[in-house]
Tab-separated table of C-alpha atoms in Angstrom:
chain	number	residue	atom	x	y	z
A	175	PRO	CA	141.431	81.723	13.950
A	176	PHE	CA	140.876	83.886	10.878
A	177	VAL	CA	137.118	83.425	10.990
A	178	PHE	CA	137.118	84.253	14.666
A	179	LYS	CA	139.018	87.509	14.045
A	180	VAL	CA	136.575	88.509	11.293
A	181	PHE	CA	133.606	87.770	13.523
A	182	THR	CA	135.106	89.826	16.382
A	183	CYS	CA	135.725	92.789	14.074
A	184	LEU	CA	132.165	92.689	12.789
A	185	LEU	CA	130.858	92.585	16.335
A	186	VAL	CA	132.886	95.651	17.332
A	187	ILE	CA	131.681	97.559	14.249
A	188	MET	CA	128.046	96.714	14.993
A	189	ARG	CA	128.390	97.944	18.572
A	190	LYS	CA	129.842	101.288	17.403
A	191	ILE	CA	127.016	101.699	14.889
A	192	SER	CA	124.417	100.838	17.571
A	193	ARG	CA	125.853	103.480	19.923
A	194	ARG	CA	125.536	106.104	17.202
A	195	LEU	CA	121.978	105.053	16.392
A	196	ASP	CA	120.747	105.073	20.028
A	197	PRO	CA	120.181	108.877	20.208
A	198	ILE	CA	118.270	108.741	16.927
A	199	LYS	CA	116.013	105.976	18.268
A	200	GLU	CA	115.422	107.854	21.508
A	201	PHE	CA	114.503	110.982	19.546
A	202	GLU	CA	112.047	109.030	17.394
A	203	ASP	CA	110.451	107.455	20.454
A	204	ASP	CA	110.127	110.847	22.125
A	205	MET	CA	108.503	112.409	19.042
A	206	SER	CA	106.099	109.486	18.771
A	207	ARG	CA	105.091	109.940	22.411
A	208	ARG	CA	104.617	113.698	21.989
A	209	THR	CA	102.525	113.169	18.859
A	210	LYS	CA	100.207	110.770	20.663
A	211	THR	CA	99.858	113.228	23.552
A	212	LEU	CA	99.097	116.054	21.115
A	213	ASN	CA	96.377	114.095	19.306
A	214	SER	CA	94.777	113.109	22.601
A	215	GLN	CA	94.832	116.709	23.861
A	216	LEU	CA	93.404	118.077	20.626
A	217	ASN	CA	90.475	115.642	20.679
A	218	GLU	CA	89.648	116.444	24.291
A	219	LEU	CA	90.143	120.186	23.875
A	220	SER	CA	87.968	120.326	20.748
A	221	SER	CA	85.174	118.454	22.540
A	222	LEU	CA	85.293	120.836	25.515
A	223	VAL	CA	85.380	123.944	23.318
A	224	ASP	CA	82.332	122.738	21.380
A	225	GLY	CA	80.503	121.769	24.581
A	226	LEU	CA	81.152	125.159	26.200
A	227	GLU	CA	80.619	127.030	22.916
A	228	LEU	CA	83.903	128.911	23.250
A	229	ASN	CA	85.699	130.943	20.611
A	230	ARG	CA	88.181	128.730	18.739
A	231	ALA	CA	89.911	131.681	17.055
A	232	TYR	CA	91.789	132.702	20.222
A	233	LEU	CA	93.093	129.172	20.790
A	234	ILE	CA	94.189	128.909	17.156
A	235	GLU	CA	96.072	132.220	17.400
A	236	GLU	CA	97.823	130.982	20.546
A	237	GLY	CA	98.881	127.795	18.750
A	238	LEU	CA	96.952	125.590	21.142
A	239	LEU	CA	94.344	124.313	18.704
A	240	SER	CA	94.337	123.663	14.972
A	241	ASP	CA	92.607	121.570	12.358
A	242	ASP	CA	96.035	120.409	11.149
A	243	PRO	CA	98.036	118.905	14.051
A	244	ASP	CA	101.271	118.998	12.017
A	245	THR	CA	101.368	122.811	12.316
A	246	LEU	CA	101.368	122.765	16.131
A	247	LEU	CA	104.381	122.793	18.401
A	248	LEU	CA	105.348	119.687	20.326
A	249	SER	CA	107.347	121.442	23.023
A	250	ASP	CA	106.878	120.739	26.714
A	251	GLU	CA	105.559	124.263	27.259
A	252	SER	CA	102.793	123.837	24.635
A	253	ILE	CA	101.767	120.472	26.048
A	254	ARG	CA	101.639	121.921	29.565
A	255	ARG	CA	99.514	124.913	28.466
A	256	ARG	CA	97.038	122.632	26.721
A	257	GLU	CA	96.825	120.408	29.790
A	258	ASP	CA	96.103	123.413	32.049
A	259	LEU	CA	93.462	124.616	29.632
A	260	ILE	CA	91.800	121.212	29.530
A	261	THR	CA	91.684	121.108	33.351
A	262	LYS	CA	90.108	124.577	33.445
A	263	TYR	CA	87.484	123.708	30.832
A	264	LYS	CA	86.627	120.465	32.605
A	265	GLU	CA	85.805	122.434	35.751
A	266	LEU	CA	83.584	124.763	33.719
A	267	MET	CA	81.862	121.747	32.167
A	268	ILE	CA	81.114	120.350	35.620
A	269	VAL	CA	79.503	123.672	36.595
A	270	GLN	CA	77.469	123.651	33.373
A	271	LYS	CA	76.258	120.096	33.999
A	272	ARG	CA	75.184	120.965	37.532
A	273	GLU	CA	73.252	123.990	36.317
A	274	LEU	CA	71.638	121.884	33.594
A	275	ALA	CA	70.632	119.230	36.156
A	276	ASP	CA	69.053	121.885	38.402
A	277	VAL	CA	67.057	123.410	35.550
A	278	ARG	CA	66.031	119.993	34.291
A	279	ASN	CA	64.805	118.840	37.703
A	280	SER	CA	62.857	122.068	38.182
A	281	ILE	CA	61.190	121.729	34.767
A	282	GLU	CA	60.266	118.084	35.344
A	283	ARG	CA	58.910	118.790	38.828
A	284	LEU	CA	56.845	121.796	37.764
A	285	HIS	CA	55.476	120.109	34.639
A	286	LYS	CA	54.525	117.004	36.625
A	287	LEU	CA	52.609	119.087	39.159
A	288	LEU	CA	50.973	121.395	36.631
A	289	TYR	CA	50.172	118.788	33.982
A	290	PRO	CA	49.935	115.375	35.692
A	291	GLY	CA	49.889	112.458	33.268
A	292	GLN	CA	51.271	114.518	30.359
A	293	ASP	CA	54.735	114.108	28.861
A	294	LEU	CA	57.092	116.963	28.122
A	295	ALA	CA	57.547	117.985	24.501
A	296	GLU	CA	60.360	116.247	22.640
A	297	ASP	CA	62.091	119.514	21.732
A	298	ILE	CA	62.539	120.020	25.508
A	299	THR	CA	63.531	116.501	26.541
A	300	ASP	CA	66.013	116.188	23.654
A	301	ASN	CA	68.065	118.981	25.230
A	302	PHE	CA	68.162	117.553	28.744
A	303	ASP	CA	71.562	115.914	28.214
A	304	CYS	CA	73.278	118.814	26.413
A	305	PRO	CA	75.133	121.167	28.809
A	306	LYS	CA	75.756	123.894	26.208
A	307	PRO	CA	75.124	127.469	27.407
A	308	SER	CA	72.618	128.125	24.608
A	309	VAL	CA	70.634	125.012	25.585
A	310	ILE	CA	70.625	125.999	29.268
A	311	LYS	CA	69.418	129.460	28.282
A	312	TYR	CA	66.569	127.901	26.268
A	313	LEU	CA	65.576	125.607	29.126
A	314	LYS	CA	65.547	128.542	31.543
A	315	LYS	CA	62.987	130.245	29.286
A	316	VAL	CA	60.879	127.071	29.407
A	317	LEU	CA	61.148	127.148	33.207
A	318	GLU	CA	60.039	130.784	33.272
A	319	SER	CA	56.926	129.930	31.266
A	320	LEU	CA	56.107	127.111	33.693
A	321	GLU	CA	56.582	129.488	36.621
A	322	ALA	CA	54.048	131.833	34.997
A	323	GLU	CA	51.583	128.943	34.667
A	324	LYS	CA	52.164	128.098	38.315
A	325	ALA	CA	51.223	131.629	39.360
A	326	ILE	CA	47.942	131.328	37.441
A	327	HIS	CA	46.973	127.952	38.973
A	328	ILE	CA	48.523	128.498	42.382
A	329	THR	CA	45.763	126.771	44.413
A	330	THR	CA	45.809	123.564	42.366
A	331	TYR	CA	49.591	123.641	42.305
A	332	THR	CA	49.826	123.897	46.103
A	333	GLN	CA	47.412	121.005	46.582
A	334	ARG	CA	49.348	118.771	44.188
A	335	LEU	CA	52.567	119.823	45.867
A	336	GLU	CA	51.309	118.531	49.212
A	337	GLU	CA	50.127	115.297	47.589
A	338	GLU	CA	53.524	114.752	45.985
A	339	ILE	CA	55.306	115.328	49.307
A	340	GLU	CA	53.037	112.757	50.942
A	341	ARG	CA	53.763	110.293	48.128
A	342	TYR	CA	57.519	110.592	48.638
A	343	GLN	CA	57.073	110.240	52.394
A	344	LYS	CA	55.288	106.938	51.823
A	345	LEU	CA	58.011	105.788	49.444
A	346	CYS	CA	60.531	106.549	52.183
A	347	PHE	CA	58.359	104.778	54.830
A	348	GLN	CA	58.119	107.959	56.883
A	349	THR	CA	55.180	108.997	59.011
A	350	LYS	CA	56.231	112.530	59.944
A	351	CYS	CA	54.936	115.470	57.927
A	352	GLU	CA	58.354	117.101	57.723
A	353	PRO	CA	61.678	115.600	56.615
A	354	SER	CA	64.396	115.302	59.232
A	355	PHE	CA	66.998	117.045	57.069
A	356	GLU	CA	67.764	120.567	55.867
A	357	LYS	CA	65.996	122.076	52.873
A	358	ALA	CA	67.919	122.181	49.604
A	359	ASP	CA	70.411	125.036	49.235
A	360	ASN	CA	69.805	125.736	45.571
A	361	ILE	CA	66.253	127.108	45.843
A	362	SER	CA	66.372	130.708	44.630
A	363	VAL	CA	64.123	132.791	46.893
A	364	SER	CA	64.545	136.248	48.374
A	365	ASP	CA	66.292	136.900	51.659
A	366	LEU	CA	62.955	137.725	53.296
A	367	ILE	CA	61.404	134.432	52.233
A	368	LEU	CA	64.489	132.527	53.357
A	369	GLU	CA	64.284	134.205	56.734
A	370	ASN	CA	60.570	133.416	57.012
A	371	ILE	CA	61.133	129.793	55.961
A	372	GLU	CA	63.701	129.372	58.711
A	373	ASN	CA	61.216	130.881	61.145
A	374	LYS	CA	58.429	128.699	59.616
A	375	ASP	CA	56.051	131.627	59.197
A	376	SER	CA	53.205	129.558	57.695
A	377	ASN	CA	50.747	132.512	57.678
A	378	ASN	CA	52.437	134.004	54.624
A	379	PRO	CA	51.195	132.173	51.470
A	380	ASP	CA	54.459	132.793	49.595
A	381	VAL	CA	56.486	131.472	52.497
A	382	LYS	CA	54.281	128.387	52.793
A	383	LEU	CA	54.583	127.711	49.066
A	384	HIS	CA	58.367	127.970	49.016
A	385	HIS	CA	58.565	125.903	52.193
A	386	LEU	CA	56.547	123.152	50.493
A	387	GLU	CA	58.744	123.346	47.396
A	388	ALA	CA	61.852	123.057	49.551
A	389	ASP	CA	60.371	120.037	51.339
A	390	LEU	CA	59.449	118.365	48.060
A	391	GLU	CA	62.920	118.868	46.640
A	392	ALA	CA	64.498	117.534	49.830
A	393	TRP	CA	62.245	114.469	49.901
A	394	GLU	CA	62.774	113.817	46.196
A	395	CYS	CA	66.570	114.066	46.453
A	396	PHE	CA	66.561	111.915	49.589
A	397	TYR	CA	64.482	109.214	47.899
A	398	LYS	CA	66.415	109.187	44.631
A	399	SER	CA	69.808	109.041	46.343
A	400	ASN	CA	68.712	106.067	48.489
A	401	ARG	CA	66.181	104.470	46.169
A	402	PHE	CA	67.961	101.106	46.013
A	403	ILE	CA	67.717	100.824	49.814
A	404	PHE	CA	64.031	101.739	49.894
A	405	ASP	CA	63.306	99.229	47.119
A	406	MET	CA	64.966	96.490	49.170
A	407	VAL	CA	63.020	97.554	52.283
A	408	ALA	CA	59.795	97.382	50.268
A	409	LYS	CA	60.748	93.874	49.141
A	410	TRP	CA	61.514	92.920	52.762
A	411	LYS	CA	58.087	94.208	53.819
A	412	ASP	CA	56.339	92.203	51.084
A	413	LEU	CA	58.182	89.027	52.104
A	414	ASN	CA	57.408	89.662	55.761
A	415	ASP	CA	53.700	90.160	55.040
A	416	ARG	CA	53.634	87.067	52.856
A	417	TYR	CA	55.225	85.009	55.622
A	418	LEU	CA	52.571	86.173	58.092
A	419	GLU	CA	49.885	85.318	55.557
A	420	LEU	CA	51.257	81.803	55.070
A	421	GLN	CA	51.554	81.170	58.809
A	422	ALA	CA	48.102	82.526	59.676
A	423	PRO	CA	45.629	79.753	60.646
A	424	THR	CA	42.739	79.284	58.209
A	425	PRO	CA	39.819	76.775	58.299
A	426	ASP	CA	40.903	74.980	55.114
A	427	LYS	CA	44.651	75.199	55.698
A	428	TYR	CA	45.125	71.491	56.427
A	429	ASN	CA	42.783	70.158	53.748
A	430	ASN	CA	45.907	69.824	51.563
A	431	ARG	CA	44.044	69.752	48.288
A	432	GLY	CA	46.477	69.492	45.414
A	433	GLY	CA	49.462	69.625	47.769
A	434	ALA	CA	48.666	73.186	48.827
A	435	LEU	CA	49.944	72.627	52.355
A	436	LEU	CA	53.274	71.323	51.124
A	437	GLN	CA	53.664	74.247	48.740
A	438	SER	CA	52.844	76.669	51.549
A	439	GLN	CA	55.454	75.086	53.812
A	440	LYS	CA	58.089	75.228	51.065
A	441	GLU	CA	57.353	78.900	50.398
A	442	SER	CA	57.527	79.704	54.121
A	443	SER	CA	60.896	77.951	54.364
A	444	ARG	CA	62.208	79.872	51.362
A	445	ILE	CA	61.044	83.236	52.739
A	446	SER	CA	62.496	82.536	56.184
A	447	LYS	CA	65.891	82.025	54.539
A	448	GLU	CA	65.604	84.966	52.154
A	449	ILE	CA	64.626	87.577	54.767
A	450	PRO	CA	67.912	87.387	56.783
A	451	ARG	CA	69.979	87.609	53.583
A	452	LEU	CA	68.014	90.654	52.465
A	453	GLU	CA	68.399	92.287	55.889
A	454	SER	CA	72.147	91.757	55.805
A	455	LYS	CA	72.363	93.330	52.352
A	456	ILE	CA	70.276	96.341	53.417
A	457	LEU	CA	72.307	96.961	56.577
A	458	THR	CA	75.552	96.716	54.586
A	459	GLU	CA	74.322	99.411	52.187
A	460	VAL	CA	73.127	101.598	55.071
A	461	ASP	CA	76.571	101.445	56.686
A	462	LYS	CA	78.047	102.929	53.489
A	463	LEU	CA	75.959	106.117	53.763
A	464	ASN	CA	77.742	109.289	54.799
A	465	GLY	CA	75.901	111.970	56.744
A	466	GLU	CA	72.446	110.499	56.160
A	467	GLU	CA	70.294	108.459	58.514
A	468	ILE	CA	67.405	106.435	57.178
A	469	ARG	CA	64.654	105.965	59.734
A	470	ILE	CA	61.458	104.002	59.129
A	471	ASN	CA	58.480	105.002	61.237
A	472	ASP	CA	60.878	106.621	63.733
A	473	TYR	CA	62.932	103.408	64.002
A	474	SER	CA	66.437	102.851	62.739
A	475	ILE	CA	66.433	100.154	60.078
A	476	GLU	CA	67.996	97.599	62.401
A	477	ASP	CA	65.447	98.318	65.157
A	478	TYR	CA	62.645	98.258	62.591
A	479	PHE	CA	63.660	94.770	61.479
A	480	SER	CA	63.873	93.568	65.080
A	481	GLU	CA	60.472	95.033	65.914
A	482	TYR	CA	58.471	93.905	62.891
A	483	ARG	CA	60.284	90.798	61.682
A	484	ALA	CA	57.652	88.060	61.547
A	485	THR	CA	60.048	85.145	61.155
A	486	THR	CA	61.814	85.777	64.486
A	487	THR	CA	58.654	85.575	66.608
A	488	LEU	CA	57.153	82.655	64.763
A	489	ASN	CA	60.383	80.697	64.663
A	490	ARG	CA	60.834	81.219	68.397
A	491	ILE	CA	57.288	79.926	69.037
A	492	GLN	CA	57.890	76.919	66.802
A	493	THR	CA	61.148	76.133	68.609
A	494	ILE	CA	59.408	76.235	72.020
A	495	ARG	CA	56.635	73.988	70.761
A	496	LYS	CA	59.088	71.446	69.367
A	497	SER	CA	61.046	71.340	72.633
A	498	LYS	CA	57.810	70.811	74.606
A	499	ARG	CA	56.758	67.973	72.329
A	500	LYS	CA	60.158	66.302	72.762
A	501	SER	CA	60.002	66.617	76.564
A	502	ILE	CA	56.481	65.124	76.598
A	503	LYS	CA	57.609	62.169	74.513
A	504	LYS	CA	60.592	61.555	76.784
A	505	GLY	CA	58.357	61.639	79.852
A	506	GLU	CA	55.930	59.060	78.419
A	507	GLN	CA	58.703	56.640	77.412
A	508	THR	CA	59.570	53.679	79.802
A	509	PRO	CA	62.946	51.906	80.106
A	510	THR	CA	61.529	48.628	78.783
A	511	ASP	CA	60.114	50.097	75.574
A	512	THR	CA	63.175	49.706	73.375
A	513	LYS	CA	66.744	48.493	73.495
A	514	ALA	CA	67.911	52.084	73.070
A	515	SER	CA	66.103	53.132	76.245
A	516	LYS	CA	67.744	50.221	78.168
A	517	ARG	CA	71.176	51.333	77.053
A	518	THR	CA	70.400	54.896	78.086
A	519	LEU	CA	69.283	53.696	81.536
A	520	ARG	CA	72.447	51.614	81.981
A	521	ARG	CA	74.626	54.675	81.297
A	522	ARG	CA	72.701	56.785	83.793
A	523	VAL	CA	72.898	54.104	86.523
A	524	SER	CA	76.610	53.556	85.851
A	525	LYS	CA	77.364	57.236	86.255
A	526	GLU	CA	75.329	57.562	89.436
A	527	SER	CA	76.673	54.426	91.187
A	528	GLY	CA	80.204	54.573	89.850
A	529	LEU	CA	79.985	50.973	88.536
A	530	GLU	CA	80.990	50.096	85.023
A	531	ASN	CA	78.553	47.241	84.378
A	532	VAL	CA	75.076	47.041	85.738
A	533	GLY	CA	72.685	44.364	84.490
A	534	LEU	CA	69.030	44.908	83.949
A	535	LYS	CA	66.468	42.203	84.382
């Protein structure tokens, strides 16, 4: 009994001490959480400030940024202000990246048309992934110099522009000379040129040039955004052509030297199984597209497959031939040829006469 009383007293004392220590533990946990949030915000905020080349002095004066995190406040208000600032700077960074991508694409396109086969200088390409305002300003100067070169060699530039448009049309399996979608919105031309482009005034050289540039940008964006689909369609076309080649009759096809006929049949069987799987994959990806329609030679992809699929026609012909051969063999066979044919005849006679057992002599 004495030991039990001592144990009970100790238990009561420990509970009282634990109740007093609970607020302290909660405070420590809260400070630890706030410290982790502060460090995370400081890292992200510093990265955004450096990327946007903003003035750090203002943020330091406001107590939102510091090289020594221990000097900063951990209040809810300070954390909220930093979070709002991070959200604002992220939106600015997105705008900067879009502007950088536009300038980069324009530089690459112009350089490719003006200097085919030549690579851009490293001091230019090294800055293609840096969305800092100073870098964008430098790249815009590079673009201006390329625009000046374009004005000097305008005839050659226009010719190469048309060739590049035709190349992208072939990559997209199109036969029309104009894309079936709107021109890009980010081409900076005057209001007069925009109006003439919409009216397709091809007599004006400036209008024709900007119309070609708009078409090239539209085709290029269309191809790059759906490149994985066009690559699969190209693979489908190669398989389809190969299947036709294997099935085409040739004088030495059945010589079978070195097992060539067997290898050809195996390859045909493999292709005939691979084509439907590839079609299913392509159509699944096409269904995921929003607001875009991919047409090949004025056909939808599904209609294009149905129209030009070699395996469907050839398989149908082979099936008809096999069924004809089977019917011919059945017609030549007599009831006395085999035991199997006798059993078949008994069943037929039984069904027709209604008798269960009919003997054959």
